[in-house]
Coordinates of C-alpha atoms in Angstrom, one line a residue:
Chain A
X5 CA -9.6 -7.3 9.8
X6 CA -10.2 -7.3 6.1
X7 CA -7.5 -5.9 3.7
X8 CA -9.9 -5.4 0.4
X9 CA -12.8 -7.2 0.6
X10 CA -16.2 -8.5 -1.2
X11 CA -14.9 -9.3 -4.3
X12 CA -11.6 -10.2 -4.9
X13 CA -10.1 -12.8 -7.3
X14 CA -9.1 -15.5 -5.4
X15 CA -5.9 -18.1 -5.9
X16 CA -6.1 -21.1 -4.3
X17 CA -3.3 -23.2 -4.5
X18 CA -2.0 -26.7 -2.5
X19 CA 0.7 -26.7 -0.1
X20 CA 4.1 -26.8 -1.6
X21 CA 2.8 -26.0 -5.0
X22 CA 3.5 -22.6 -7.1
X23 CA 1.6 -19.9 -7.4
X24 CA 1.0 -16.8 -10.1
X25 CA -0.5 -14.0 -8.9
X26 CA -1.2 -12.1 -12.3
X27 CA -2.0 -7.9 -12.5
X28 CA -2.7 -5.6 -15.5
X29 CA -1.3 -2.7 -15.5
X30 CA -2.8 0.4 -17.1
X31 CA 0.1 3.3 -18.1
X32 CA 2.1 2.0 -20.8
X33 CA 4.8 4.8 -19.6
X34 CA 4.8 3.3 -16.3
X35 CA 8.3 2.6 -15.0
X36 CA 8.9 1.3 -11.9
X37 CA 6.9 -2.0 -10.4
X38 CA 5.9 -3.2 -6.6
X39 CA 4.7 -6.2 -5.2
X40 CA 3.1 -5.8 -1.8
X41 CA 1.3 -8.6 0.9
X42 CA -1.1 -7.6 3.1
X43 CA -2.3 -10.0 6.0
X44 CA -5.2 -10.0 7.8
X45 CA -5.3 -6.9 9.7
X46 CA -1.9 -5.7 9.1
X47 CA -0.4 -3.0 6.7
X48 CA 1.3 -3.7 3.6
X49 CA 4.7 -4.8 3.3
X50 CA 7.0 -5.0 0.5
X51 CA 7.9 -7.9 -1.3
X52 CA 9.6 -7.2 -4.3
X53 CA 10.2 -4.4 -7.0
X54 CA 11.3 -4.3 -10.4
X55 CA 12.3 -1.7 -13.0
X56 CA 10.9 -1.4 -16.5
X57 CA 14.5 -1.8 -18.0
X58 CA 14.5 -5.7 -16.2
X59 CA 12.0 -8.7 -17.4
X60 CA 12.3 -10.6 -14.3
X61 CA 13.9 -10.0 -11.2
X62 CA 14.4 -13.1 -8.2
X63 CA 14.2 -12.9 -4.9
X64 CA 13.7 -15.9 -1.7
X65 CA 11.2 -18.0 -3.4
X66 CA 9.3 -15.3 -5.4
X67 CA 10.0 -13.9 -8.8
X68 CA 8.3 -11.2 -10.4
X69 CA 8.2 -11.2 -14.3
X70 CA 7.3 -7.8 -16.7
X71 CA 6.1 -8.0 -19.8
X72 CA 5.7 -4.1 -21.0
X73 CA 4.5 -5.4 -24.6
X74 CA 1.0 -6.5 -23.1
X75 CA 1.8 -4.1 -20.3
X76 CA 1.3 -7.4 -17.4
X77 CA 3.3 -7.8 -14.4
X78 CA 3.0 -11.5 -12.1
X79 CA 4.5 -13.2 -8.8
X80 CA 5.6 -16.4 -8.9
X81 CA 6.1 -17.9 -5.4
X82 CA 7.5 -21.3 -5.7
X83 CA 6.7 -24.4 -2.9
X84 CA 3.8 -22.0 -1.4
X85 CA 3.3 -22.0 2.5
X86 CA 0.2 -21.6 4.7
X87 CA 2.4 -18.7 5.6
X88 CA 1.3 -17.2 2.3
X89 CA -2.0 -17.0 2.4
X90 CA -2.6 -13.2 2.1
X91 CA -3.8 -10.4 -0.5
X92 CA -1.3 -9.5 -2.5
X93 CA -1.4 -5.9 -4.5
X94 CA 0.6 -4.7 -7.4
X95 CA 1.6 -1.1 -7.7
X96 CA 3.0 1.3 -10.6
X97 CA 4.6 4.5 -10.9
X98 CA 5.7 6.5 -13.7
X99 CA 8.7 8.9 -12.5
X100 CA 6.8 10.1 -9.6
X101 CA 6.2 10.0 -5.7
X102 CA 2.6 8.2 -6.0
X103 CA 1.9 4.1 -6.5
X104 CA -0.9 3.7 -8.2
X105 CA -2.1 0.3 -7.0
X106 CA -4.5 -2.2 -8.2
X107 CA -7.4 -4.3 -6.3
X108 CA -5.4 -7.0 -5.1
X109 CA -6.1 -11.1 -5.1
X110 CA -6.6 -13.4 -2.4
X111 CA -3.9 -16.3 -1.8
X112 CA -5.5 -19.3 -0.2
X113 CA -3.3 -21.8 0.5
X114 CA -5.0 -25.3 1.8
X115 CA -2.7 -28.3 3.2
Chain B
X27 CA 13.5 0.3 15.9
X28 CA 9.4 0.4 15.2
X29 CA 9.4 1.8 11.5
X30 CA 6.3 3.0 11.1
X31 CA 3.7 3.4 14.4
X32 CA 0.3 4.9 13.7
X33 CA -2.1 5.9 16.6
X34 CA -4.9 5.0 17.4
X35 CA -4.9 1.5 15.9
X36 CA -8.8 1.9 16.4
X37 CA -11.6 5.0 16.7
X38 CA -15.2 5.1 16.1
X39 CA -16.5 8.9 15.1
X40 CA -20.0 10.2 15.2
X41 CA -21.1 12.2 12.2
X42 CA -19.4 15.7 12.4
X43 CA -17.2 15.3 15.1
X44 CA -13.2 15.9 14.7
X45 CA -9.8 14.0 15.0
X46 CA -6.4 13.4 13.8
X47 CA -4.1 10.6 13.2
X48 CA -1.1 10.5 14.1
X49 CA 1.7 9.0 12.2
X50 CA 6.0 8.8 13.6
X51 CA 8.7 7.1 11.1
X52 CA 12.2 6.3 12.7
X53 CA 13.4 5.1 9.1
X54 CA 14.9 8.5 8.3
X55 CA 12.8 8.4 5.0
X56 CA 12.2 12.1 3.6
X57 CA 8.6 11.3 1.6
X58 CA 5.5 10.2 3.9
X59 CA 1.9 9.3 2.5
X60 CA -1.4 8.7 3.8
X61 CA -3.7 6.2 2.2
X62 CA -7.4 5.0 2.2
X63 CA -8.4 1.5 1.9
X64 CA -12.2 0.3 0.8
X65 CA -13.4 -3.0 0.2
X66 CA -12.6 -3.7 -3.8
X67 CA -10.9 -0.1 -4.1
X68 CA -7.3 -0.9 -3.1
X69 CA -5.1 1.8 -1.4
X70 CA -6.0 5.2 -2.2
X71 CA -3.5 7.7 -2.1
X72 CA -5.2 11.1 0.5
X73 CA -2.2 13.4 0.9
X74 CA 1.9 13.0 0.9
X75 CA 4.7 14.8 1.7
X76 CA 7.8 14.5 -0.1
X77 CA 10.1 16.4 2.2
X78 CA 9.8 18.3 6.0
X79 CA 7.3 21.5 5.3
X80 CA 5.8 20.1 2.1
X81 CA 2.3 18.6 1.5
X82 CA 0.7 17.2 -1.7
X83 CA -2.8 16.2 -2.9
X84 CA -3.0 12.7 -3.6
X85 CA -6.0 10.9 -5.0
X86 CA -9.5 11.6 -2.7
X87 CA -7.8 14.6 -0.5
X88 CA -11.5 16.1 -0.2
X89 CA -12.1 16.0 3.8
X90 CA -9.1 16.1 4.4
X91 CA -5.8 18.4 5.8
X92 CA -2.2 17.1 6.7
X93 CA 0.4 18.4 8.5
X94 CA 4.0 17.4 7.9
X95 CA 5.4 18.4 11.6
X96 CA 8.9 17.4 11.0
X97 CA 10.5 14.7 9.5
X98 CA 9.5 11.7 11.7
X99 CA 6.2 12.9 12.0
X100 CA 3.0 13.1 9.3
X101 CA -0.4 13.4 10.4
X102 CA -3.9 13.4 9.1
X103 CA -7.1 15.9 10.3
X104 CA -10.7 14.9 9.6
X105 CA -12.5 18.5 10.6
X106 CA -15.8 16.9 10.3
X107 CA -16.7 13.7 9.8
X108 CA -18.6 11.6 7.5
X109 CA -19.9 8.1 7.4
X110 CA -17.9 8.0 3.6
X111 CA -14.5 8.7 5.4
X112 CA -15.5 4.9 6.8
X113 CA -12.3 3.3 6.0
X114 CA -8.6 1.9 7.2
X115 CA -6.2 4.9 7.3
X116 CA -2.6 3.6 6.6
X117 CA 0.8 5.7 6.9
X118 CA 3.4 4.7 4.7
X119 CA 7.3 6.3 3.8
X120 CA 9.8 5.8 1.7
X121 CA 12.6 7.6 0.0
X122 CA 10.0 8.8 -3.0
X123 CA 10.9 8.3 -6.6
X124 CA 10.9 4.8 -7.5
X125 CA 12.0 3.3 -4.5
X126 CA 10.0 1.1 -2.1
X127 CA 7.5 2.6 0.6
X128 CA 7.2 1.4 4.0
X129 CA 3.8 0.4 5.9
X130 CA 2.5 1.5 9.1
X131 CA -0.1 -1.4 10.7
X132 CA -3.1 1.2 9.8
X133 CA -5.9 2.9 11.8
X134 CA -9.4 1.2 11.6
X135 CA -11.8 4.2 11.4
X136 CA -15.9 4.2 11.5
X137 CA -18.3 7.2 11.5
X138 CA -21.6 7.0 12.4

C-alpha cells in the first residue's frame, strides 16, 4: 500500500552510493528533530533524532545534520541498499507532545 | 513483545455507518496518538493522549472521538462516516515530550 502518494519528490540514487534526503522546516523555535521511514504498507519507524542544541548526530550508516540558521534538517545514508528504498518523513516539535511532519520523499534505489 | 498492534488492519465503511479502531501498546509508554495519512498530506495528527484518562485535540479531530481505556489501550470512534475520513489510520506512542514515538502497522480505511 501507498505511504504518501501522487506527488512526492523522488531520490534516486545507485546501489552503494550516498544519499541526502533534504527537509525544510518551518518553526524557527522548533527544538527537537525526527527522521522516520515508512515502507510500502507498513507504519513508520524511527530512524534517528536530534536536538536543536546538536549539528549532527551519527548513527549505523545514517547521519542527520541541523542547520537552525536556514532552519534545514537532511539524512545522509552512506553505501545505500535496495533495502532503503522507502519514504522517508521529517518531523519537528517545539516543547510539546505533537510532531509536526512534513510530506516525505521517495528513495529509489536501482542496482 | 508486539509494540504497537492495531485492528483491523483493513475495513471498508458505507457512508454513515459506525466503527472504532482499536489500538494496544505493550511498550509501557504513557502518551498515545492517532494519526491520518493522505496522499501528499503526510501524517496528521486526530487526537492523543498524554497520560491514562486524558485526551487531546490534535490537528483534523472533526469526526472524530477517542477513548483512552487504560494505559495499553487508545482507540478511535468514527460515529458516522464519510467518504473524506478515506484514509490510513495509524497508532503511534511514545514517552511525549521530545522523545521518539512508536508506530503501529496502520488500518487501511474506505467509505463509500
Amino acid at each position: 500500500g501507498e505511504s504518501v502518494g501522487l506527488h512526492l519528490p523522488t531520490l534516486s540514487v545507485q546501489e552503494g552510493d550516498n544519499s541526502i534526503i533534504n527537509c525544510a522546516y518551518s518553526n524557527s523555535a522548533s527544538d527537537y528533530f525526527i527522521w522516520y521511514k515508512q515502507e510500502s504498507g507498513k507504519g513508520p519507524q524511527f530512524i534517528i533524532d536530534i536536538r536543536s542544541n546538536m549539528d549532527k548526530r551519527q548513527g549505523q550508516r545514517v547521519t542527520v545534520l541541523l542547520n537552525k540558521t536556514v532552519k534545514h534538517l537532511s539524512l545522509q545514508i552512506a553505501a545505500t541498499q535496495p533495502g532503503d528504498s522507502a519514504v522517508y518523513f521529517c518531523a519537528e516539535t517545539h516543547n510539546t507532545d505533537k510532531l509536526i511532519f512534513g510530506t516525505g520523499t521517495r528513495l529509489q534505489v536501482f542496482p | 513483545n508486539a509494540g504497537v498492534t492495531q485492528t483491523p488492519k483493513f475495513q471498508v465503511l458505507k457512508t454513515g455507518q459506525s466503527m472504532t479502531l482499536q489500538c494496544a501498546q505493550d511498550m509501557n509508554h504513557n502518551s498515545m496518538y492517532w494519526y491520518r495519512q493522505d496522499p501528499g498530506m503526510g501524517l496528521r495528527l486526530i487526537y492523543y493522549s498524554a497520560s491514562e484518562g486524558t485526551t487531546d485535540k490534535g490537528e483534523v479531530p472533526n469526526g472524530y472521538n477517542v477513548s483512552r481505556l487504560n494505559k495499553r489501550e487508545f482507540s478511535l470512534r468514527l460515529e458516522s462516516a464519510a467518504p473524506s475520513q478515506t484514509s490510513v489510520y495509524f497508532c503511534a506512542v511514545g514517552r511525549g515530550g521530545m522523545y521518539e514515538q512508536y508506530f503501529g502497522p496502520g488500518t487501511r480505511l474506505t467509505v463509500t
